[in-house]
Tab-separated table of C-alpha atoms in Angstrom:
chain	number	residue	atom	x	y	z
K	1	PRO	CA	57.508	99.273	124.567
K	2	ARG	CA	60.511	101.397	125.396
K	3	ALA	CA	61.700	100.961	121.967
K	4	CYS	CA	58.268	102.532	120.769
K	5	LEU	CA	58.498	105.512	123.599
K	6	LEU	CA	61.970	106.078	122.118
K	7	ARG	CA	60.851	106.142	118.558
K	8	ASN	CA	57.820	108.442	119.700
K	9	ALA	CA	60.018	110.723	121.551
K	10	LEU	CA	62.057	111.447	118.664
K	11	CYS	CA	59.367	111.931	116.367
K	12	GLU	CA	57.587	114.369	118.370
K	13	GLU	CA	59.199	116.549	120.930
K	14	PHE	CA	62.768	116.097	119.545
K	15	ARG	CA	61.612	116.677	116.159
K	16	ALA	CA	59.992	119.970	117.015
K	17	TRP	CA	63.182	120.994	118.816
K	18	LEU	CA	65.596	119.887	116.349
K	19	SER	CA	63.557	121.649	113.361
K	20	SER	CA	63.616	125.049	115.313
K	21	VAL	CA	67.358	124.673	116.079
K	22	THR	CA	68.340	123.763	112.329
K	23	GLN	CA	65.567	125.889	110.836
K	24	ILE	CA	64.642	122.898	108.289
K	25	GLU	CA	60.949	121.752	108.059
K	26	LEU	CA	61.379	118.196	109.008
K	27	GLU	CA	58.497	115.509	108.019
K	28	PRO	CA	56.581	113.608	111.119
K	29	THR	CA	58.250	110.013	110.178
K	30	ILE	CA	61.858	109.358	110.600
K	31	ASP	CA	64.029	106.123	109.529
K	32	ILE	CA	65.253	104.446	112.580
K	33	SER	CA	67.428	101.456	113.457
K	34	CYS	CA	69.660	99.435	115.639
K	35	ALA	CA	73.413	98.553	115.019
K	36	LYS	CA	75.825	96.439	117.185
K	37	TYR	CA	79.504	96.793	116.083
K	38	GLU	CA	82.107	94.442	117.440
K	39	TYR	CA	85.883	93.871	116.846
K	40	THR	CA	87.236	94.728	113.499
K	41	ASP	CA	83.779	95.896	112.289
K	42	VAL	CA	84.195	99.300	110.608
K	43	LEU	CA	81.544	101.690	108.275
K	44	LEU	CA	83.920	103.304	105.696
K	45	CYS	CA	83.447	106.982	104.269
K	46	HIS	CA	80.135	107.998	102.818
K	47	ASP	CA	77.793	111.066	102.771
K	48	ASP	CA	74.416	109.500	103.696
K	49	GLU	CA	72.639	111.086	101.037
K	50	LEU	CA	69.500	109.637	99.666
K	51	GLU	CA	66.465	111.602	98.379
K	52	GLY	CA	64.772	113.344	101.112
K	53	ARG	CA	67.230	112.625	104.181
K	54	ARG	CA	68.256	115.935	105.939
K	55	ILE	CA	69.492	115.375	109.332
K	56	ALA	CA	71.348	112.034	110.546
K	57	PHE	CA	71.603	111.192	114.289
K	58	ILE	CA	73.064	108.377	116.140
K	59	LEU	CA	72.168	107.206	120.059
K	60	TYR	CA	75.088	105.841	121.424
K	61	LEU	CA	74.270	102.752	123.952
K	62	VAL	CA	78.010	101.941	125.045
K	63	PRO	CA	79.756	100.970	128.036
K	64	PRO	CA	82.755	103.279	129.117
K	65	TRP	CA	84.381	103.950	126.080
K	66	GLU	CA	88.209	105.169	125.420
K	67	LYS	CA	89.360	106.489	121.862
K	68	SER	CA	91.793	103.462	121.967
K	69	ASP	CA	88.708	101.221	121.359
K	70	GLY	CA	88.024	102.532	118.090
K	71	GLY	CA	84.534	103.048	116.649
K	72	THR	CA	84.792	107.075	116.604
K	73	LEU	CA	82.655	108.980	114.623
K	74	ASP	CA	85.337	110.721	111.828
K	75	LEU	CA	83.953	113.894	110.002
K	76	TYR	CA	85.812	115.029	107.051
K	77	SER	CA	86.261	118.289	105.315
K	78	ALA	CA	85.675	118.364	101.592
K	79	ASP	CA	87.914	119.848	98.566
K	80	GLU	CA	86.763	121.956	95.936
K	81	HIS	CA	84.929	119.174	94.141
K	82	PHE	CA	83.001	118.166	96.776
K	83	GLN	CA	84.994	115.039	97.527
K	84	PRO	CA	86.177	114.106	100.881
K	85	GLN	CA	89.797	115.485	102.082
K	86	GLN	CA	90.859	114.999	105.499
K	87	ILE	CA	89.570	113.827	108.790
K	88	VAL	CA	88.787	116.912	111.110
K	89	LYS	CA	87.081	115.751	113.746
K	90	SER	CA	86.883	112.688	115.750
K	91	LEU	CA	83.749	112.010	118.230
K	92	VAL	CA	84.536	108.845	120.823
K	93	PRO	CA	81.046	107.226	121.527
K	94	SER	CA	79.730	107.886	125.230
K	95	TRP	CA	76.590	106.266	126.853
K	96	ASN	CA	73.674	108.313	126.295
K	97	THR	CA	74.716	110.787	123.865
K	98	LEU	CA	73.183	111.952	120.899
K	99	VAL	CA	75.074	113.049	117.739
K	100	PHE	CA	73.536	114.626	114.868
K	101	PHE	CA	74.510	116.368	111.828
K	102	GLU	CA	73.000	117.749	108.411
K	103	VAL	CA	72.879	115.464	105.569
K	104	SER	CA	74.672	117.055	102.466
K	105	PRO	CA	76.859	116.624	99.552
K	106	VAL	CA	79.674	116.930	101.682
K	107	SER	CA	78.595	115.218	104.692
K	108	PHE	CA	81.065	112.708	104.591
K	109	HIS	CA	81.853	110.585	107.707
K	110	GLN	CA	82.685	107.019	108.937
K	111	ALA	CA	82.742	104.743	111.847
K	112	ARG	CA	86.444	104.006	112.483
K	113	SER	CA	87.331	100.408	112.760
K	114	PHE	CA	86.576	98.806	116.111
K	115	LEU	CA	89.412	97.568	118.107
K	116	SER	CA	88.544	96.488	121.201
K	117	GLU	CA	87.646	92.559	121.548
K	118	LYS	CA	86.040	92.877	125.003
K	119	LYS	CA	83.263	95.628	124.123
K	120	CYS	CA	80.582	96.012	121.570
K	121	ARG	CA	79.208	99.387	120.282
K	122	LEU	CA	75.476	99.297	120.521
K	123	SER	CA	73.498	102.707	118.828
K	124	VAL	CA	70.345	103.571	117.514
K	125	SER	CA	70.247	105.571	114.504
K	126	GLY	CA	68.513	106.997	111.323
K	127	TRP	CA	67.322	110.545	109.613
K	128	PHE	CA	64.748	112.741	109.669
K	129	HIS	CA	63.537	113.484	106.184
K	130	GLY	CA	62.647	116.863	104.608
K	131	PRO	CA	62.697	118.785	101.476
K	132	SER	CA	65.657	117.778	99.264
K	133	ILE	CA	68.500	120.242	98.445
K	134	VAL	CA	70.170	120.722	95.070
K	135	ARG	CA	73.067	118.301	94.609
K	136	PRO	CA	76.182	120.033	92.850
K	137	ALA	CA	77.362	118.212	89.333
K	138	ARG	CA	79.263	114.817	90.069
K	139	HIS	CA	83.101	115.539	89.590
K	140	ILE	CA	84.338	113.218	87.208
K	141	GLU	CA	87.701	112.196	87.731
K	142	ALA	CA	90.610	111.040	85.323
K	143	PRO	CA	91.192	107.663	84.689
K	144	LEU	CA	94.483	106.024	84.840
K	145	PRO	CA	96.260	107.147	81.372
K	146	ARG	CA	96.032	103.902	78.962
K	147	SER	CA	98.898	103.469	76.340
K	148	PRO	CA	99.698	100.857	73.668
K	149	HIS	CA	102.138	98.048	74.463
K	150	ILE	CA	106.194	99.076	74.122
K	151	PRO	CA	108.285	97.279	71.381
K	152	TYR	CA	109.904	94.309	73.628
K	153	ASP	CA	110.043	91.006	71.834
K	154	HIS	CA	109.887	87.442	73.484
K	155	GLU	CA	113.196	87.669	75.051
K	156	ILE	CA	111.852	89.872	77.854
K	157	LEU	CA	109.608	86.997	78.597
K	158	TYR	CA	112.326	84.265	78.815
K	159	GLU	CA	114.122	86.722	81.401
K	160	TRP	CA	111.005	87.048	83.745
K	161	ILE	CA	108.741	84.259	83.279
K	162	ASN	CA	108.701	80.492	84.632
K	163	LEU	CA	109.666	78.701	81.690
K	164	ILE	CA	106.522	76.161	81.973
K	165	TYR	CA	104.249	79.281	80.874
K	166	LEU	CA	105.914	79.768	77.925
K	167	ASP	CA	105.508	76.132	76.544
K	168	MET	CA	102.822	76.219	73.865
K	169	ASP	CA	101.172	73.296	74.866
K	170	SER	CA	100.688	74.905	78.671
K	171	GLN	CA	99.153	77.967	76.993
K	172	ALA	CA	96.848	76.149	75.507
K	173	GLN	CA	95.541	74.536	78.504
K	174	ILE	CA	95.556	77.764	80.289
K	175	GLN	CA	93.334	79.038	77.471
K	176	GLU	CA	91.183	76.396	77.424
K	177	GLU	CA	90.366	76.919	81.293
K	178	PHE	CA	90.154	80.687	81.210
K	179	GLU	CA	87.478	80.520	78.474
K	180	GLU	CA	85.341	78.301	80.629
K	181	ARG	CA	85.842	80.084	83.815
K	182	SER	CA	87.119	83.780	82.536
K	183	GLU	CA	89.648	83.752	85.377
K	184	ILE	CA	92.856	81.972	86.142
K	185	LEU	CA	95.577	82.289	88.652
K	186	LEU	CA	98.995	81.162	87.520
K	187	LYS	CA	101.301	80.172	90.648
K	188	ASP	CA	105.322	80.726	90.618
K	189	PHE	CA	104.529	82.899	87.434
K	190	LEU	CA	108.257	84.469	87.834
K	191	LYS	CA	111.581	82.684	87.997
K	192	LYS	CA	112.393	82.377	91.651
K	193	GLU	CA	115.622	84.485	91.550
K	194	LYS	CA	113.459	87.054	89.490
K	195	TYR	CA	110.778	87.233	92.392
K	196	GLN	CA	113.156	87.506	94.946
K	197	LEU	CA	114.752	90.721	93.446
K	198	LEU	CA	111.606	92.017	92.690
K	199	CYS	CA	110.655	91.552	96.461
K	200	GLU	CA	114.042	92.948	97.744
K	201	ALA	CA	113.393	96.045	95.341
K	202	LEU	CA	110.094	96.818	96.605
K	203	GLU	CA	111.365	97.439	100.095
K	204	ASN	CA	113.675	100.178	98.954
K	205	LYS	CA	113.259	103.056	101.179
K	206	ASP	CA	113.935	105.398	98.306
K	207	ILE	CA	110.452	104.618	96.801
K	208	GLN	CA	108.086	107.503	96.764
K	209	TRP	CA	104.669	106.502	97.806
K	210	SER	CA	101.477	108.513	97.737
K	211	SER	CA	98.099	108.234	99.377
K	212	ARG	CA	95.433	107.506	96.631
K	213	GLY	CA	91.907	108.761	97.368
K	214	PRO	CA	89.261	110.009	97.984
K	215	ALA	CA	88.356	108.057	100.874
K	216	ASN	CA	84.778	107.599	99.848
K	217	LYS	CA	86.100	105.314	96.727
K	218	ARG	CA	89.587	103.897	97.926
K	219	LEU	CA	92.248	104.645	100.378
K	220	TYR	CA	95.774	102.940	99.131
K	221	GLU	CA	99.058	103.875	98.191
K	222	THR	CA	100.882	103.982	94.789
K	223	ALA	CA	104.365	104.496	93.804
K	224	GLU	CA	105.658	107.423	91.922
K	225	GLU	CA	107.238	105.465	88.843
K	226	ASP	CA	110.233	107.823	88.722
K	227	SER	CA	111.427	107.022	92.146
K	228	LEU	CA	111.318	103.349	91.512
K	229	PRO	CA	114.650	101.229	91.300
K	230	ASP	CA	115.861	100.066	88.018
K	231	GLY	CA	114.714	96.657	88.585
K	232	LEU	CA	111.234	97.570	89.260
K	233	LYS	CA	111.126	100.075	86.071
K	234	LYS	CA	112.225	96.854	84.338
K	235	PHE	CA	109.398	94.764	85.510
K	236	LEU	CA	106.736	97.652	84.660
K	237	GLN	CA	108.247	97.551	81.099
K	238	PHE	CA	107.519	94.020	80.703
K	239	LEU	CA	104.153	93.934	81.862
K	240	ARG	CA	103.504	97.052	79.062
K	241	SER	CA	105.321	95.145	76.651
K	242	GLU	CA	104.312	93.993	73.121
K	243	ALA	CA	105.651	90.244	73.935
K	244	LEU	CA	103.546	90.536	77.238
K	245	PHE	CA	100.301	91.371	75.066
K	246	LEU	CA	100.894	88.345	72.802
K	247	LEU	CA	101.465	86.222	75.731
K	248	LEU	CA	97.983	87.321	77.516
K	249	SER	CA	96.403	86.758	73.998
K	250	ASN	CA	97.517	83.168	74.136
K	251	PHE	CA	96.535	82.603	78.001
K	252	THR	CA	92.889	84.144	77.552
K	253	GLY	CA	91.889	84.035	73.809
K	254	LEU	CA	91.321	87.769	73.753
K	255	LYS	CA	92.871	89.911	70.803
K	256	LEU	CA	95.582	91.885	72.641
K	257	HIS	CA	98.088	91.759	69.805
K	258	PHE	CA	97.546	91.846	65.744
K	259	LEU	CA	99.237	88.284	65.420
K	260	ALA	CA	96.227	86.777	67.932
K	261	PRO	CA	93.566	85.341	65.847
K	262	SER	CA	90.272	87.326	65.618
K	263	ASP	CA	86.709	85.754	65.540
K	264	GLU	CA	86.572	86.069	61.970
K	265	ASP	CA	89.720	83.736	61.852
K	266	GLU	CA	88.191	81.190	63.645
K	267	ASP	CA	84.893	81.532	61.791
K	268	ALA	CA	86.719	80.689	58.844
K	269	GLY	CA	88.493	77.948	60.877
K	270	GLU	CA	91.806	79.284	61.040
K	271	GLY	CA	92.355	79.699	65.036
K	272	ARG	CA	95.495	79.440	65.657
K	273	ALA	CA	97.531	80.962	68.546
K	274	ALA	CA	100.782	83.025	67.890
K	275	ASP	CA	103.676	82.044	70.085
K	276	THR	CA	105.821	84.542	71.652
K	277	ALA	CA	108.400	84.614	69.129
K	278	GLY	CA	105.751	85.008	66.088
K	279	HIS	CA	105.457	81.476	64.847
K	280	SER	CA	101.933	79.797	65.286
K	281	SER	CA	100.459	76.484	66.674
K	282	PRO	CA	97.267	74.826	67.298
K	283	LYS	CA	94.891	76.649	69.400
K	284	PRO	CA	91.814	75.065	70.990
K	285	GLU	CA	88.504	76.509	69.796
K	286	GLN	CA	87.310	79.369	71.753
K	287	GLU	CA	83.206	79.935	73.193
K	288	GLU	CA	81.218	82.584	71.453
K	289	ALA	CA	82.488	86.341	72.762
K	290	GLU	CA	78.895	86.790	74.092
K	291	GLN	CA	79.129	83.609	76.136
K	292	GLN	CA	82.161	84.460	78.183
K	293	ALA	CA	80.936	88.093	78.455
K	294	ASP	CA	77.677	86.669	80.157
K	295	SER	CA	79.518	84.422	82.837
K	296	SER	CA	82.359	86.919	83.286
K	297	PRO	CA	83.324	89.006	86.384
K	298	GLN	CA	84.350	92.479	85.271
K	299	GLN	CA	85.506	96.250	85.866
K	300	PRO	CA	87.986	97.491	88.281
K	301	ASP	CA	87.233	100.465	90.823
K	302	ASP	CA	90.637	101.829	90.392
K	303	ILE	CA	90.077	102.996	86.814
K	304	PRO	CA	86.753	105.251	87.825
K	305	GLU	CA	84.508	106.968	85.403
K	306	ALA	CA	86.500	104.990	82.494
K	307	GLN	CA	84.800	105.207	79.010
K	308	ASP	CA	84.153	102.358	76.773
K	309	SER	CA	86.996	101.382	75.661
K	310	GLU	CA	86.441	101.144	71.880
K	311	THR	CA	85.858	105.073	72.159
K	312	GLN	CA	89.120	105.744	74.284
K	313	ASN	CA	91.288	103.418	72.454
K	314	GLY	CA	89.841	105.024	69.122
K	315	SER	CA	91.002	102.651	66.269
K	316	GLY	CA	90.443	99.590	68.672
K	317	THR	CA	94.237	99.309	69.339
K	318	PRO	CA	94.844	97.056	72.526
K	319	MET	CA	95.988	99.255	75.620
K	320	CYS	CA	96.926	99.096	79.134
K	321	ALA	CA	96.784	101.066	82.200
K	322	GLY	CA	98.108	100.246	85.527
K	323	GLU	CA	100.201	101.103	88.825
K	324	LEU	CA	102.257	99.540	91.514
K	325	ARG	CA	99.864	99.559	94.865
K	326	ARG	CA	100.996	99.299	98.694
K	327	TRP	CA	98.411	97.891	100.835
K	328	THR	CA	98.559	97.911	104.549
K	329	HIS	CA	96.169	98.159	107.533
K	330	GLY	CA	93.118	100.626	106.818
K	331	HIS	CA	93.719	100.385	103.217
K	332	TYR	CA	90.638	99.184	100.841
K	333	THR	CA	88.303	100.280	97.615
K	334	LEU	CA	85.076	100.899	97.265
K	335	ILE	CA	82.233	100.346	94.749
K	336	HIS	CA	80.645	103.834	94.149
K	337	ASP	CA	77.785	105.579	92.059
K	338	THR	CA	80.124	106.870	89.495
K	339	GLN	CA	82.320	103.569	88.728
K	340	ALA	CA	81.872	102.986	85.402
K	341	THR	CA	82.280	99.478	83.535
K	342	GLU	CA	83.714	97.813	80.648
K	343	PHE	CA	84.775	94.810	78.551
K	344	ALA	CA	88.778	94.390	79.771
K	345	LEU	CA	91.181	91.874	81.128
K	346	ASP	CA	92.510	92.491	84.653
K	347	LEU	CA	95.839	91.508	85.624
K	348	LEU	CA	97.012	91.209	89.397
K	349	PHE	CA	100.430	90.173	90.330
K	350	PHE	CA	101.090	90.076	94.179
K	351	CYS	CA	104.617	90.407	96.246
K	352	GLY	CA	105.289	90.133	100.039
K	353	CYS	CA	102.120	88.657	101.091
K	354	GLU	CA	103.537	85.381	102.782
K	355	ASP	CA	101.471	84.263	105.671
K	356	TRP	CA	98.724	86.424	104.171
K	357	ASP	CA	95.105	85.228	106.045
K	358	PRO	CA	92.082	85.980	104.094
K	359	GLU	CA	90.501	86.927	107.379
K	360	TYR	CA	92.927	90.102	107.421
K	361	GLY	CA	91.030	91.830	104.405
K	362	GLY	CA	92.878	92.997	101.279
K	363	PHE	CA	91.065	90.529	98.753
K	364	THR	CA	89.674	91.585	95.573
K	365	SER	CA	86.111	90.837	95.426
K	366	TYR	CA	84.062	90.885	92.129
K	367	ILE	CA	80.364	91.162	92.204
K	368	ALA	CA	77.416	91.513	89.893
K	369	LYS	CA	76.039	94.933	89.531
K	370	GLY	CA	73.035	95.553	91.984
K	371	GLU	CA	73.697	92.258	93.709
K	372	ASP	CA	75.592	91.320	96.805
K	373	GLU	CA	76.728	87.665	95.963
K	374	GLU	CA	80.342	87.489	95.356
K	375	LEU	CA	81.149	86.010	91.828
K	376	LEU	CA	84.887	85.520	92.537
K	377	THR	CA	87.093	86.398	95.365
K	378	VAL	CA	91.433	86.766	94.252
K	379	ASN	CA	93.686	86.302	97.586
K	380	PRO	CA	97.095	87.936	97.574
K	381	GLU	CA	99.436	85.042	97.145
K	382	GLU	CA	102.920	85.165	96.703
K	383	ASN	CA	104.246	85.004	93.107
K	384	CYS	CA	101.112	84.617	91.615
K	385	LEU	CA	99.409	86.126	88.622
K	386	ALA	CA	95.845	86.625	88.719
K	387	LEU	CA	93.866	87.345	85.367
K	388	VAL	CA	90.246	87.862	85.437
K	389	TYR	CA	87.844	88.831	82.401
K	390	ARG	CA	85.125	91.295	83.074
K	391	ASP	CA	82.147	92.609	81.449
K	392	ARG	CA	79.703	95.700	81.713
K	393	GLU	CA	77.762	93.730	84.538
K	394	THR	CA	80.420	93.330	87.134
K	395	MET	CA	82.093	95.595	89.614
K	396	LYS	CA	85.090	94.831	92.117
K	397	PHE	CA	86.571	96.320	95.451
K	398	VAL	CA	89.084	95.461	97.587
K	399	LYS	CA	88.191	94.290	101.178
K	400	TYR	CA	89.226	96.579	104.105
K	401	ILE	CA	92.350	95.447	105.605
K	402	ASN	CA	91.716	95.176	109.439
K	403	HIS	CA	93.236	95.202	112.958
K	404	ARG	CA	94.071	91.622	112.773
K	405	SER	CA	96.559	91.901	109.717
K	406	LEU	CA	98.998	93.618	112.570
K	407	ALA	CA	99.111	90.147	113.847
K	408	ARG	CA	101.475	89.432	110.859
K	409	LEU	CA	103.971	91.301	112.185
K	410	LYS	CA	105.048	88.788	114.795
K	411	LYS	CA	106.346	86.668	112.188
K	412	HIS	CA	107.593	89.322	109.896
K	413	PRO	CA	108.527	92.015	111.890
K	414	ASN	CA	109.212	94.609	109.085
K	415	ARG	CA	106.400	93.504	106.787
K	416	THR	CA	103.146	95.833	107.417
K	417	GLY	CA	101.308	94.829	104.360
K	418	PHE	CA	101.658	93.661	100.883
K	419	TRP	CA	102.382	94.745	97.201
K	420	ASP	CA	100.452	94.523	93.950
K	421	PHE	CA	101.035	95.321	90.349
K	422	SER	CA	97.465	96.153	89.245
K	423	PHE	CA	97.206	96.321	85.181
K	424	VAL	CA	94.079	96.562	82.831
K	425	TYR	CA	94.229	95.521	79.382
K	426	TYR	CA	92.057	96.458	76.683
K	427	GLU	CA	91.225	94.817	73.170
């Protein structure tokens, strides 16, 4: 009964007062719900915009609350593209306090991560509806630049990769598993000594890291390549090398190199996998491309607004795009309305994630477009190469790295997070 009284009060007296204060003609019905937030819960940056929503409100029903408990309502400024820029105000929850704001193309806000293990935040929240306002055209972000392979021969593979993955029988077995599942994890991928040198180089204090947003789509740090030590530059060259394009073709059956067999070759009975030295060896039969696409996860959110790969690549030349990323507490990526999807191969290589617990977040989750159920989860794992083929009906995000991740500092005092090399390859 008391919930009904509250709803009636909001719909009648309060709505009339709010309409008078805001000079917005509000409809007599409202959306209303109750929410409970507990330790590590978070509601990331969003604008609340849906058809007809005009005023958002939150009624806090909390015990005595401090800023150190987390859970503040953070309000963002916006840039010239109507994208969230930075937090300009943080409101600490307080008992029997009602907060309201106008819903607009720039009403970006978040409920910061909850840090108290003993308190929970109860609230009643919702929206008053009214005449819709005109939304400006969506800003289209520039995608990460794509480039064809760079001319390095098979010697670069022998320099970096665990030799078991250069064996043609192993490659055939990997391809068979990949064609069945559209994903594979290759553990101990790099030579041990090379991996150790890579991790040491990532600790270099001279590397310049920049935050990548906007907050309604992503938050993590990316390395400025010009500031990288030589060892990391060479590894990026390896990831863009002609030899790796060919090796990935052998791992996956995709045509990422002109020596890789095409569908026409296989239809004619000529299916053979080229080895990294340019010779050829027998290759198991591939599934039809349509079957592979129907069952496969896909599209990285970290290359937003990407166009159709054939359009971008012009002649269909195999291309790649990628970056070196640093992940720490508070970082994430989100699925968003303007995220485009296409056929491509995702590559993730992880460093510095020893003793990383999935409870911390930071894993990459693939879901079907319009669905909530996960198709695949890729957890950070030491010296592990993850390959995932994706189609136009799959999207991905990196789970928010929560407060629990700070417990890892007890074992690794200098390790606040981990790194990954995130690349995408297009046929």
